[in-house]
């Protein structure tokens, strides 16, 4: 019986491998043999989760033709991978990817670093800040005081607590978008909201238009749901969306869903202006496309003089085209897994009905805690403290990266939590691997793209500041030197760092 559970075609694997090529070697730089470079490339794809474990690889002859190399080169690469534990083979069943015994399975998204590893590795993988205190503790205490009446019920509220739905609706109304509680469903984080929407409207094989780049975890969620992702390139820098490209994609591909982050886009930090928002909503309405507007970063403006544009939903107040997703996880704390959906009442009813087969409802205590924050002014105070912290971290990280890596290019966003960095021609995948060895964890650009795009980028979140930001930049510079020198072994190792 075959041990593989999926397959990677020769053309697809060739595209992924070609995308991770480094810049040309300088004088005196030794290049590894062709088979070694091929083996290293496949190993990187497995370690990053871009080729899953237990995926059947193409036959040697097929891959050789796709890469325009000899079959001997592919055979030697496969043999090297077998020797390292990254490939298993059986006569008649082919060869499939694996991980060596004792190695953790690679993640396909951006999972948080285990707390026990924080003493030796600086984590730039997860764009989340520590909880804001004392507001978290006060919110939980306030929730406990409100809990007794709910404790006498079954505790399942598939649409969310009535008080929470009314509070969220009032907040939208205060922003100039009249909203009824019937237009709100409370979810388990923004991921839970988008997962529910994709299952309702998407279905296996449906096209979903996504910004390119886009948020890695959402892209993976959609892939796992069987969606066919249609990338739409972002405009250069922080100018947001290219409306001509969006119009063409929505017209030609006719995707059922489009997913956008208009407010401090993850990962680029771009902020779409009002004209772009209006035109995209009009284009989606004309194409019959459901537009998911992710607002999880909308309150994280960092420049005090910034004038925020109106929300995407302001151009479709009834919610017939735009489904808005919000969350407490980015603006407040990732451990507060409370999200919400704003849509037309019939869409909300369909989402609630489908929820009976998913998670039944969102935890009551956490809803009460967020509702306490909304109702007491604690939310505004906590988010303002969050902005101050993120602004300080951003400025420290920008200064440190410019000093340590002057050849890297980026624009400084006016909000959000992420910096999108062009790495001077170096492979983001190889930088991520080298970073693990020198003690800094950074996600490579291809995690935020489709089919190997953005190999020359990394994403740096504003989660560290001060001396830790300086040390992180220093370790990134060390990782860059390893990649430039072509080192593939552990020439440098992580060293403990205490802030």
Tab-separated table of C-alpha atoms in Angstrom:
chain	number	residue	atom	x	y	z
A	1	UNK	CA	0.000	0.000	0.000
A	2	UNK	CA	1.345	3.452	-0.942
A	3	UNK	CA	2.405	5.720	1.927
A	4	UNK	CA	1.660	9.004	0.191
A	5	UNK	CA	-1.552	10.980	0.682
A	6	UNK	CA	-1.190	13.695	-1.982
A	7	UNK	CA	0.876	14.352	-5.088
A	8	UNK	CA	2.958	17.212	-6.468
A	9	UNK	CA	3.182	17.496	-10.246
A	10	UNK	CA	6.470	18.021	-12.052
A	11	UNK	CA	5.467	21.443	-13.427
A	12	UNK	CA	4.259	22.642	-10.005
A	13	UNK	CA	7.423	21.459	-8.240
A	14	UNK	CA	9.575	23.067	-10.941
A	15	UNK	CA	7.799	26.420	-10.401
A	16	UNK	CA	8.330	26.229	-6.644
A	17	UNK	CA	11.999	25.321	-7.041
A	18	UNK	CA	12.670	27.999	-9.650
A	19	UNK	CA	11.133	30.692	-7.448
A	20	UNK	CA	13.646	30.153	-4.646
A	21	UNK	CA	16.797	30.754	-6.663
A	22	UNK	CA	19.291	33.076	-4.981
A	23	UNK	CA	20.886	36.063	-6.659
A	24	UNK	CA	23.977	35.363	-8.808
A	25	UNK	CA	27.042	34.315	-6.872
A	26	UNK	CA	29.849	36.781	-6.423
A	27	UNK	CA	33.486	36.165	-7.344
A	28	UNK	CA	35.009	33.289	-5.417
A	29	UNK	CA	31.654	31.992	-4.157
A	30	UNK	CA	31.392	28.217	-4.440
A	31	UNK	CA	28.141	26.847	-5.763
A	32	UNK	CA	26.998	23.402	-4.595
A	33	UNK	CA	26.675	20.610	-7.171
A	34	UNK	CA	23.412	20.611	-9.108
A	35	UNK	CA	22.052	17.557	-7.313
A	36	UNK	CA	22.822	19.128	-3.926
A	37	UNK	CA	21.100	22.380	-4.858
A	38	UNK	CA	18.052	20.413	-5.996
A	39	UNK	CA	17.968	18.339	-2.803
A	40	UNK	CA	18.306	21.489	-0.687
A	41	UNK	CA	15.488	23.148	-2.592
A	42	UNK	CA	13.079	20.258	-2.051
A	43	UNK	CA	14.085	20.015	1.612
A	44	UNK	CA	13.315	23.731	2.085
A	45	UNK	CA	9.887	23.315	0.504
A	46	UNK	CA	9.113	20.474	2.901
A	47	UNK	CA	10.418	22.326	5.961
A	48	UNK	CA	8.248	25.344	5.114
A	49	UNK	CA	5.186	23.213	4.515
A	50	UNK	CA	4.864	24.416	0.908
A	51	UNK	CA	5.211	20.786	-0.168
A	52	UNK	CA	3.330	18.713	2.415
A	53	UNK	CA	4.720	15.680	4.178
A	54	UNK	CA	3.622	12.402	2.552
A	55	UNK	CA	3.288	14.067	-0.857
A	56	UNK	CA	4.270	11.900	-3.808
A	57	UNK	CA	7.046	13.527	-5.854
A	58	UNK	CA	7.260	13.284	-9.646
A	59	UNK	CA	9.161	10.419	-11.219
A	60	UNK	CA	12.820	11.161	-11.869
A	61	UNK	CA	12.370	11.399	-15.631
A	62	UNK	CA	9.360	13.755	-15.347
A	63	UNK	CA	11.129	16.152	-12.978
A	64	UNK	CA	14.304	16.105	-15.057
A	65	UNK	CA	12.322	17.191	-18.121
A	66	UNK	CA	10.496	19.924	-16.189
A	67	UNK	CA	13.772	21.304	-14.782
A	68	UNK	CA	15.863	20.764	-17.944
A	69	UNK	CA	18.467	18.774	-16.017
A	70	UNK	CA	19.735	15.233	-16.385
A	71	UNK	CA	17.898	12.310	-14.852
A	72	UNK	CA	21.140	11.495	-13.026
A	73	UNK	CA	20.942	14.841	-11.209
A	74	UNK	CA	17.391	14.135	-10.028
A	75	UNK	CA	18.277	10.579	-9.010
A	76	UNK	CA	21.242	11.817	-6.954
A	77	UNK	CA	19.076	14.494	-5.293
A	78	UNK	CA	16.412	11.946	-4.375
A	79	UNK	CA	19.084	9.627	-2.975
A	80	UNK	CA	20.508	12.468	-0.853
A	81	UNK	CA	17.032	13.255	0.495
A	82	UNK	CA	16.465	9.591	1.339
A	83	UNK	CA	19.740	9.532	3.240
A	84	UNK	CA	18.701	12.631	5.240
A	85	UNK	CA	15.239	11.268	6.058
A	86	UNK	CA	13.289	13.708	3.884
A	87	UNK	CA	12.223	11.128	1.287
A	88	UNK	CA	10.935	7.580	1.367
A	89	UNK	CA	10.528	5.274	-1.609
A	90	UNK	CA	9.084	1.921	-2.485
A	91	UNK	CA	9.323	0.051	-5.764
A	92	UNK	CA	6.056	0.400	-7.615
A	93	UNK	CA	4.749	3.119	-5.263
A	94	UNK	CA	7.163	5.938	-6.080
A	95	UNK	CA	8.816	8.407	-3.704
A	96	UNK	CA	7.127	10.647	-1.162
A	97	UNK	CA	8.245	13.387	1.221
A	98	UNK	CA	8.961	12.712	4.889
A	99	UNK	CA	10.642	14.307	7.891
A	100	UNK	CA	13.506	12.730	9.825
A	101	UNK	CA	12.657	10.942	13.058
A	102	UNK	CA	12.471	13.382	15.981
A	103	UNK	CA	11.771	16.424	13.803
A	104	UNK	CA	8.456	18.252	14.278
A	105	UNK	CA	6.056	18.256	11.371
A	106	UNK	CA	6.396	21.520	9.435
A	107	UNK	CA	3.542	23.974	9.844
A	108	UNK	CA	1.739	25.214	6.748
A	109	UNK	CA	0.748	28.517	8.365
A	110	UNK	CA	2.302	30.900	10.868
A	111	UNK	CA	1.901	29.054	14.146
A	112	UNK	CA	3.169	30.719	17.363
A	113	UNK	CA	6.553	29.650	18.678
A	114	UNK	CA	6.268	27.410	21.772
A	115	UNK	CA	6.905	29.463	24.934
A	116	UNK	CA	9.777	27.216	25.998
A	117	UNK	CA	11.745	28.261	22.896
A	118	UNK	CA	11.522	31.991	23.565
A	119	UNK	CA	14.737	32.059	25.593
A	120	UNK	CA	16.921	31.225	22.587
A	121	UNK	CA	14.908	32.308	19.556
A	122	UNK	CA	13.499	35.753	18.798
A	123	UNK	CA	10.090	35.106	17.275
A	124	UNK	CA	9.231	37.310	14.297
A	125	UNK	CA	6.827	34.736	12.911
A	126	UNK	CA	3.660	35.647	14.770
A	127	UNK	CA	2.265	39.193	14.377
A	128	UNK	CA	0.788	39.444	17.871
A	129	UNK	CA	1.673	41.467	20.955
A	130	UNK	CA	1.418	40.472	24.640
A	131	UNK	CA	-1.855	41.168	26.426
A	132	UNK	CA	-2.511	44.785	27.433
A	133	UNK	CA	-2.720	45.089	31.178
A	134	UNK	CA	-4.480	45.922	33.411
A	135	UNK	CA	-7.343	45.844	30.897
A	136	UNK	CA	-7.270	42.100	30.290
A	137	UNK	CA	-7.534	41.308	33.998
A	138	UNK	CA	-10.243	43.915	34.526
A	139	UNK	CA	-12.230	42.580	31.568
A	140	UNK	CA	-12.121	39.020	32.897
A	141	UNK	CA	-13.147	40.199	36.362
A	142	UNK	CA	-16.007	42.178	34.847
A	143	UNK	CA	-17.051	39.122	32.827
A	144	UNK	CA	-17.134	36.942	35.950
A	145	UNK	CA	-19.477	39.422	37.607
A	146	UNK	CA	-21.819	39.211	34.595
A	147	UNK	CA	-21.620	35.429	34.289
A	148	UNK	CA	-24.160	34.079	36.874
A	149	UNK	CA	-27.344	34.616	34.793
A	150	UNK	CA	-25.759	32.836	31.825
A	151	UNK	CA	-24.588	29.947	33.989
A	152	UNK	CA	-28.248	28.940	34.445
A	153	UNK	CA	-28.628	28.418	30.673
A	154	UNK	CA	-27.268	25.739	28.323
A	155	UNK	CA	-24.501	28.167	27.298
A	156	UNK	CA	-24.829	27.648	23.528
A	157	UNK	CA	-25.444	30.886	21.601
A	158	UNK	CA	-24.744	30.082	17.918
A	159	UNK	CA	-25.251	33.712	16.838
A	160	UNK	CA	-23.517	35.124	19.909
A	161	UNK	CA	-24.790	36.621	23.135
A	162	UNK	CA	-27.669	39.048	22.394
A	163	UNK	CA	-25.931	41.780	24.399
A	164	UNK	CA	-22.705	41.267	22.439
A	165	UNK	CA	-24.482	41.353	19.056
A	166	UNK	CA	-26.287	44.560	20.039
A	167	UNK	CA	-23.040	46.171	21.233
A	168	UNK	CA	-21.194	45.364	17.989
A	169	UNK	CA	-24.151	46.599	15.932
A	170	UNK	CA	-24.150	49.883	17.881
A	171	UNK	CA	-20.443	50.328	17.237
A	172	UNK	CA	-20.964	49.988	13.474
A	173	UNK	CA	-23.869	52.431	13.643
A	174	UNK	CA	-21.637	54.921	15.481
A	175	UNK	CA	-19.154	54.626	12.584
A	176	UNK	CA	-21.855	55.743	10.166
A	177	UNK	CA	-23.021	52.278	9.035
A	178	UNK	CA	-26.527	51.634	10.420
A	179	UNK	CA	-26.566	48.054	11.700
A	180	UNK	CA	-29.075	45.824	13.464
A	181	UNK	CA	-28.127	42.995	15.851
A	182	UNK	CA	-29.647	40.624	13.251
A	183	UNK	CA	-26.744	41.558	10.968
A	184	UNK	CA	-24.124	40.315	13.467
A	185	UNK	CA	-22.789	36.848	14.296
A	186	UNK	CA	-20.104	36.421	16.964
A	187	UNK	CA	-17.425	33.880	16.043
A	188	UNK	CA	-14.353	32.202	17.471
A	189	UNK	CA	-11.851	34.708	16.119
A	190	UNK	CA	-11.615	36.110	12.596
A	191	UNK	CA	-10.338	32.745	11.334
A	192	UNK	CA	-13.556	31.110	12.508
A	193	UNK	CA	-15.557	33.810	10.749
A	194	UNK	CA	-13.762	33.466	7.422
A	195	UNK	CA	-13.853	29.672	7.598
A	196	UNK	CA	-17.640	29.791	8.041
A	197	UNK	CA	-18.064	32.242	5.149
A	198	UNK	CA	-15.875	30.178	2.816
A	199	UNK	CA	-17.825	27.012	3.571
A	200	UNK	CA	-21.134	28.790	2.994
A	201	UNK	CA	-20.212	30.505	-0.282
A	202	UNK	CA	-17.090	28.749	-1.491
A	203	UNK	CA	-17.335	25.014	-1.688
A	204	UNK	CA	-14.623	22.729	-3.013
A	205	UNK	CA	-13.293	23.869	-6.369
A	206	UNK	CA	-14.777	27.376	-6.177
A	207	UNK	CA	-12.587	30.302	-7.201
A	208	UNK	CA	-11.601	32.838	-4.529
A	209	UNK	CA	-9.823	36.047	-5.548
A	210	UNK	CA	-7.130	37.082	-3.070
A	211	UNK	CA	-4.666	39.913	-2.861
A	212	UNK	CA	-1.148	38.938	-3.820
A	213	UNK	CA	0.482	38.865	-1.317
A	214	UNK	CA	-2.112	38.102	1.355
A	215	UNK	CA	-2.370	36.778	4.916
A	216	UNK	CA	-0.702	33.350	4.983
A	217	UNK	CA	-3.042	31.630	7.434
A	218	UNK	CA	-6.134	32.675	5.475
A	219	UNK	CA	-4.578	31.447	2.230
A	220	UNK	CA	-3.887	28.082	3.829
A	221	UNK	CA	-7.391	27.916	5.301
A	222	UNK	CA	-8.803	28.417	1.817
A	223	UNK	CA	-6.481	25.837	0.291
A	224	UNK	CA	-7.505	23.275	2.891
A	225	UNK	CA	-11.152	23.981	2.032
A	226	UNK	CA	-10.392	23.047	-1.580
A	227	UNK	CA	-10.662	26.553	-3.034
A	228	UNK	CA	-8.945	27.598	-6.253
A	229	UNK	CA	-7.055	30.766	-5.365
A	230	UNK	CA	-6.917	33.528	-7.966
A	231	UNK	CA	-4.155	36.011	-7.050
A	232	UNK	CA	-4.558	39.725	-7.789
A	233	UNK	CA	-1.305	41.662	-7.579
A	234	UNK	CA	-1.128	44.563	-5.150
A	235	UNK	CA	0.013	47.960	-6.423
A	236	UNK	CA	3.596	48.920	-5.680
A	237	UNK	CA	4.474	50.194	-2.200
A	238	UNK	CA	1.720	51.266	0.168
A	239	UNK	CA	-0.763	52.511	-2.443
A	240	UNK	CA	-3.081	49.549	-1.998
A	241	UNK	CA	-5.090	47.961	-4.765
A	242	UNK	CA	-4.648	48.059	-8.520
A	243	UNK	CA	-8.271	48.536	-9.575
A	244	UNK	CA	-7.660	47.689	-13.245
A	245	UNK	CA	-6.341	44.276	-12.197
A	246	UNK	CA	-9.262	43.699	-9.842
A	247	UNK	CA	-11.779	44.618	-12.525
A	248	UNK	CA	-10.156	42.221	-14.991
A	249	UNK	CA	-9.968	39.305	-12.542
A	250	UNK	CA	-13.534	39.691	-11.279
A	251	UNK	CA	-14.785	39.946	-14.859
A	252	UNK	CA	-12.726	37.120	-16.397
A	253	UNK	CA	-12.399	34.609	-13.546
A	254	UNK	CA	-15.848	35.273	-12.024
A	255	UNK	CA	-14.781	34.200	-8.498
A	256	UNK	CA	-17.572	33.424	-6.048
A	257	UNK	CA	-15.656	35.170	-3.239
A	258	UNK	CA	-12.964	37.837	-2.991
A	259	UNK	CA	-10.959	38.349	0.215
A	260	UNK	CA	-9.356	41.734	0.931
A	261	UNK	CA	-7.618	43.516	3.819
A	262	UNK	CA	-8.149	47.216	3.117
A	263	UNK	CA	-6.934	48.483	6.494
A	264	UNK	CA	-3.160	48.093	6.998
A	265	UNK	CA	-2.954	45.081	4.758
A	266	UNK	CA	-1.192	41.999	6.075
A	267	UNK	CA	1.662	41.666	5.114
A	268	UNK	CA	2.372	44.907	3.189
A	269	UNK	CA	0.795	47.456	5.562
A	270	UNK	CA	-0.990	49.198	2.652
A	271	UNK	CA	-4.066	51.308	3.352
A	272	UNK	CA	-6.688	51.504	0.588
A	273	UNK	CA	-8.230	54.928	0.023
A	274	UNK	CA	-11.956	55.621	-0.228
A	275	UNK	CA	-12.022	55.718	-4.011
A	276	UNK	CA	-10.411	52.270	-4.198
A	277	UNK	CA	-12.931	50.910	-1.696
A	278	UNK	CA	-15.905	52.337	-3.549
A	279	UNK	CA	-14.697	51.063	-6.923
A	280	UNK	CA	-13.965	47.587	-5.618
A	281	UNK	CA	-17.414	47.263	-4.062
A	282	UNK	CA	-19.027	48.423	-7.306
A	283	UNK	CA	-16.919	45.979	-9.316
A	284	UNK	CA	-17.728	43.072	-6.984
A	285	UNK	CA	-21.449	43.895	-7.113
A	286	UNK	CA	-21.395	43.952	-10.924
A	287	UNK	CA	-19.549	40.614	-11.062
A	288	UNK	CA	-21.804	38.919	-8.522
A	289	UNK	CA	-18.801	38.328	-6.235
A	290	UNK	CA	-19.145	38.226	-2.445
A	291	UNK	CA	-16.505	40.548	-0.977
A	292	UNK	CA	-15.026	39.584	2.399
A	293	UNK	CA	-13.549	42.702	4.027
A	294	UNK	CA	-11.129	41.810	6.822
A	295	UNK	CA	-11.081	44.683	9.353
A	296	UNK	CA	-8.941	43.036	12.020
A	297	UNK	CA	-6.226	45.733	11.688
A	298	UNK	CA	-8.575	48.709	11.252
A	299	UNK	CA	-8.012	50.238	14.699
A	300	UNK	CA	-4.229	49.931	14.639
A	301	UNK	CA	-3.333	53.260	13.040
A	302	UNK	CA	0.055	54.326	14.381
A	303	UNK	CA	0.564	57.813	12.956
A	304	UNK	CA	-1.551	60.220	15.069
A	305	UNK	CA	-2.329	62.604	12.195
A	306	UNK	CA	-3.636	59.855	9.897
A	307	UNK	CA	-7.212	60.336	8.657
A	308	UNK	CA	-8.789	56.914	8.233
A	309	UNK	CA	-11.030	56.281	5.216
A	310	UNK	CA	-14.565	54.994	5.693
A	311	UNK	CA	-14.951	51.212	6.082
A	312	UNK	CA	-15.529	49.065	2.996
A	313	UNK	CA	-19.014	48.269	4.302
A	314	UNK	CA	-19.920	51.983	4.124
A	315	UNK	CA	-20.277	51.495	0.359
A	316	UNK	CA	-22.664	48.553	0.825
A	317	UNK	CA	-24.525	49.302	4.080
A	318	UNK	CA	-27.173	46.612	3.546
A	319	UNK	CA	-24.469	43.938	3.416
A	320	UNK	CA	-25.674	42.353	0.175
A	321	UNK	CA	-22.196	42.401	-1.421
A	322	UNK	CA	-19.767	43.095	1.442
A	323	UNK	CA	-19.354	40.738	4.385
A	324	UNK	CA	-17.229	42.375	7.071
A	325	UNK	CA	-15.067	40.428	9.508
A	326	UNK	CA	-13.749	41.958	12.735
A	327	UNK	CA	-11.829	40.623	15.696
A	328	UNK	CA	-10.440	41.412	19.135
A	329	UNK	CA	-7.331	39.330	18.477
A	330	UNK	CA	-5.120	41.884	16.681
A	331	UNK	CA	-6.232	45.138	18.290
A	332	UNK	CA	-6.463	43.699	21.812
A	333	UNK	CA	-4.871	40.254	22.333
A	334	UNK	CA	-4.528	37.088	20.254
A	335	UNK	CA	-5.555	35.020	23.261
A	336	UNK	CA	-8.977	36.688	23.202
A	337	UNK	CA	-10.534	34.523	20.495
A	338	UNK	CA	-13.541	36.705	19.724
A	339	UNK	CA	-14.458	37.677	16.181
A	340	UNK	CA	-17.614	38.746	14.401
A	341	UNK	CA	-19.310	38.913	11.025
A	342	UNK	CA	-21.450	41.780	9.735
A	343	UNK	CA	-23.647	40.889	6.768
A	344	UNK	CA	-27.230	40.928	5.519
A	345	UNK	CA	-29.668	39.227	7.941
A	346	UNK	CA	-30.321	36.306	5.577
A	347	UNK	CA	-26.565	35.637	5.306
A	348	UNK	CA	-26.242	35.699	9.091
A	349	UNK	CA	-29.137	33.241	9.419
A	350	UNK	CA	-27.446	30.872	6.965
A	351	UNK	CA	-24.114	31.135	8.804
A	352	UNK	CA	-25.791	30.462	12.154
A	353	UNK	CA	-27.685	27.454	10.791
A	354	UNK	CA	-24.485	25.946	9.378
A	355	UNK	CA	-22.692	26.466	12.672
A	356	UNK	CA	-24.560	23.579	14.294
A	357	UNK	CA	-22.175	21.265	12.424
A	358	UNK	CA	-19.032	23.187	13.361
A	359	UNK	CA	-18.319	24.680	16.804
A	360	UNK	CA	-21.885	25.384	18.082
A	361	UNK	CA	-20.940	28.770	19.504
A	362	UNK	CA	-18.322	31.115	20.910
A	363	UNK	CA	-17.204	30.887	24.576
A	364	UNK	CA	-19.542	32.899	26.797
A	365	UNK	CA	-16.939	34.191	29.243
A	366	UNK	CA	-14.760	35.675	26.507
A	367	UNK	CA	-17.775	37.360	24.908
A	368	UNK	CA	-18.649	38.902	28.257
A	369	UNK	CA	-15.074	40.131	28.670
A	370	UNK	CA	-15.019	41.867	25.278
A	371	UNK	CA	-18.509	43.252	25.887
A	372	UNK	CA	-17.269	44.684	29.193
A	373	UNK	CA	-14.397	46.384	27.365
A	374	UNK	CA	-16.757	47.852	24.766
A	375	UNK	CA	-19.233	49.077	27.360
A	376	UNK	CA	-16.824	50.678	29.848
A	377	UNK	CA	-14.364	52.490	27.596
A	378	UNK	CA	-11.699	49.935	28.446
A	379	UNK	CA	-11.417	48.924	24.800
A	380	UNK	CA	-10.420	52.412	23.653
A	381	UNK	CA	-7.880	52.745	26.469
A	382	UNK	CA	-6.338	49.334	25.774
A	383	UNK	CA	-6.161	49.879	22.020
A	384	UNK	CA	-4.519	53.273	22.476
A	385	UNK	CA	-1.871	51.636	24.686
A	386	UNK	CA	-1.476	48.997	21.988
A	387	UNK	CA	-0.903	51.701	19.357
A	388	UNK	CA	1.801	53.327	21.462
A	389	UNK	CA	3.590	50.001	21.919
A	390	UNK	CA	3.333	49.053	18.245
A	391	UNK	CA	4.555	52.500	17.145
A	392	UNK	CA	7.619	52.272	19.390
A	393	UNK	CA	8.336	48.739	18.191
A	394	UNK	CA	7.925	49.757	14.543
A	395	UNK	CA	10.326	52.658	14.850
A	396	UNK	CA	12.930	50.555	16.695
A	397	UNK	CA	12.737	47.699	14.194
A	398	UNK	CA	12.909	50.025	11.189
A	399	UNK	CA	16.003	51.753	12.553
A	400	UNK	CA	17.710	48.459	13.401
A	401	UNK	CA	17.038	46.835	10.016
A	402	UNK	CA	18.197	49.935	8.141
A	403	UNK	CA	21.420	49.923	10.129
A	404	UNK	CA	22.192	46.180	9.941
A	405	UNK	CA	20.819	45.465	6.458
A	406	UNK	CA	21.082	48.649	4.386
A	407	UNK	CA	20.489	46.752	1.142
A	408	UNK	CA	17.016	45.595	2.199
A	409	UNK	CA	14.128	47.710	0.916
A	410	UNK	CA	10.755	48.540	2.460
A	411	UNK	CA	8.253	51.328	3.012
A	412	UNK	CA	7.158	52.197	6.539
A	413	UNK	CA	3.388	51.714	6.935
A	414	UNK	CA	1.241	54.126	8.917
A	415	UNK	CA	-0.470	51.338	10.835
A	416	UNK	CA	-0.901	47.626	11.332
A	417	UNK	CA	1.679	45.227	12.706
A	418	UNK	CA	3.871	44.203	9.766
A	419	UNK	CA	6.769	45.328	7.600
A	420	UNK	CA	7.072	43.799	4.105
A	421	UNK	CA	10.756	43.685	3.197
A	422	UNK	CA	12.530	43.030	-0.114
A	423	UNK	CA	15.704	41.153	0.793
A	424	UNK	CA	18.180	42.414	-1.767
A	425	UNK	CA	17.890	39.365	-4.027
A	426	UNK	CA	18.273	36.721	-1.311
A	427	UNK	CA	15.877	33.800	-1.057
A	428	UNK	CA	13.338	34.368	1.708
A	429	UNK	CA	13.045	30.602	2.218
A	430	UNK	CA	16.787	30.251	2.741
A	431	UNK	CA	16.819	33.264	5.043
A	432	UNK	CA	14.090	31.656	7.135
A	433	UNK	CA	16.080	28.434	7.389
A	434	UNK	CA	19.319	30.253	8.228
A	435	UNK	CA	17.460	32.397	10.753
A	436	UNK	CA	16.426	29.311	12.717
A	437	UNK	CA	20.120	28.440	13.110
A	438	UNK	CA	21.174	31.882	14.335
A	439	UNK	CA	18.207	32.364	16.649
A	440	UNK	CA	15.603	34.451	14.821
A	441	UNK	CA	12.373	33.090	13.393
A	442	UNK	CA	11.061	34.908	10.342
A	443	UNK	CA	8.429	33.864	7.770
A	444	UNK	CA	9.503	33.865	4.143
A	445	UNK	CA	7.633	35.732	1.438
A	446	UNK	CA	6.238	32.676	-0.398
A	447	UNK	CA	4.015	31.868	2.578
A	448	UNK	CA	2.020	34.977	1.623
A	449	UNK	CA	1.755	34.191	-2.075
A	450	UNK	CA	0.477	31.573	-4.490
A	451	UNK	CA	2.733	29.078	-6.311
A	452	UNK	CA	6.084	30.309	-5.023
A	453	UNK	CA	5.615	34.047	-5.481
A	454	UNK	CA	7.549	36.571	-3.308
A	455	UNK	CA	10.648	34.469	-2.763
A	456	UNK	CA	12.645	37.696	-2.466
A	457	UNK	CA	10.688	38.937	0.585
A	458	UNK	CA	10.251	38.354	4.308
A	459	UNK	CA	7.633	39.717	6.700
A	460	UNK	CA	8.798	41.410	9.899
A	461	UNK	CA	6.128	42.148	12.540
A	462	UNK	CA	6.278	44.976	15.102
A	463	UNK	CA	6.291	42.558	18.029
A	464	UNK	CA	9.688	43.407	19.518
A	465	UNK	CA	11.320	46.708	20.372
A	466	UNK	CA	14.364	48.230	22.048
A	467	UNK	CA	17.333	45.931	22.538
A	468	UNK	CA	15.385	42.915	21.280
A	469	UNK	CA	14.701	44.645	17.947
A	470	UNK	CA	18.387	45.461	17.614
A	471	UNK	CA	19.380	41.872	18.376
A	472	UNK	CA	16.760	40.560	15.924
A	473	UNK	CA	18.196	42.719	13.134
A	474	UNK	CA	21.709	41.581	14.024
A	475	UNK	CA	20.648	37.940	13.768
A	476	UNK	CA	18.897	38.592	10.463
A	477	UNK	CA	22.141	40.076	9.172
A	478	UNK	CA	23.971	36.928	10.319
A	479	UNK	CA	21.380	34.793	8.510
A	480	UNK	CA	21.860	36.875	5.354
A	481	UNK	CA	25.622	36.286	5.512
A	482	UNK	CA	25.047	32.529	5.720
A	483	UNK	CA	22.784	32.613	2.673
A	484	UNK	CA	25.206	34.798	0.716
A	485	UNK	CA	28.081	32.445	1.485
A	486	UNK	CA	26.093	29.387	0.453
A	487	UNK	CA	26.538	27.726	3.862
A	488	UNK	CA	24.087	24.854	4.332
A	489	UNK	CA	25.332	23.479	7.639
A	490	UNK	CA	25.123	24.841	11.166
A	491	UNK	CA	28.000	27.297	10.977
A	492	UNK	CA	26.316	29.518	13.542
A	493	UNK	CA	23.964	28.497	16.323
A	494	UNK	CA	21.302	30.267	18.310
A	495	UNK	CA	22.433	31.980	21.482
A	496	UNK	CA	20.228	32.782	24.459
A	497	UNK	CA	18.927	36.320	24.615
A	498	UNK	CA	17.232	37.966	27.559
A	499	UNK	CA	15.552	41.330	27.010
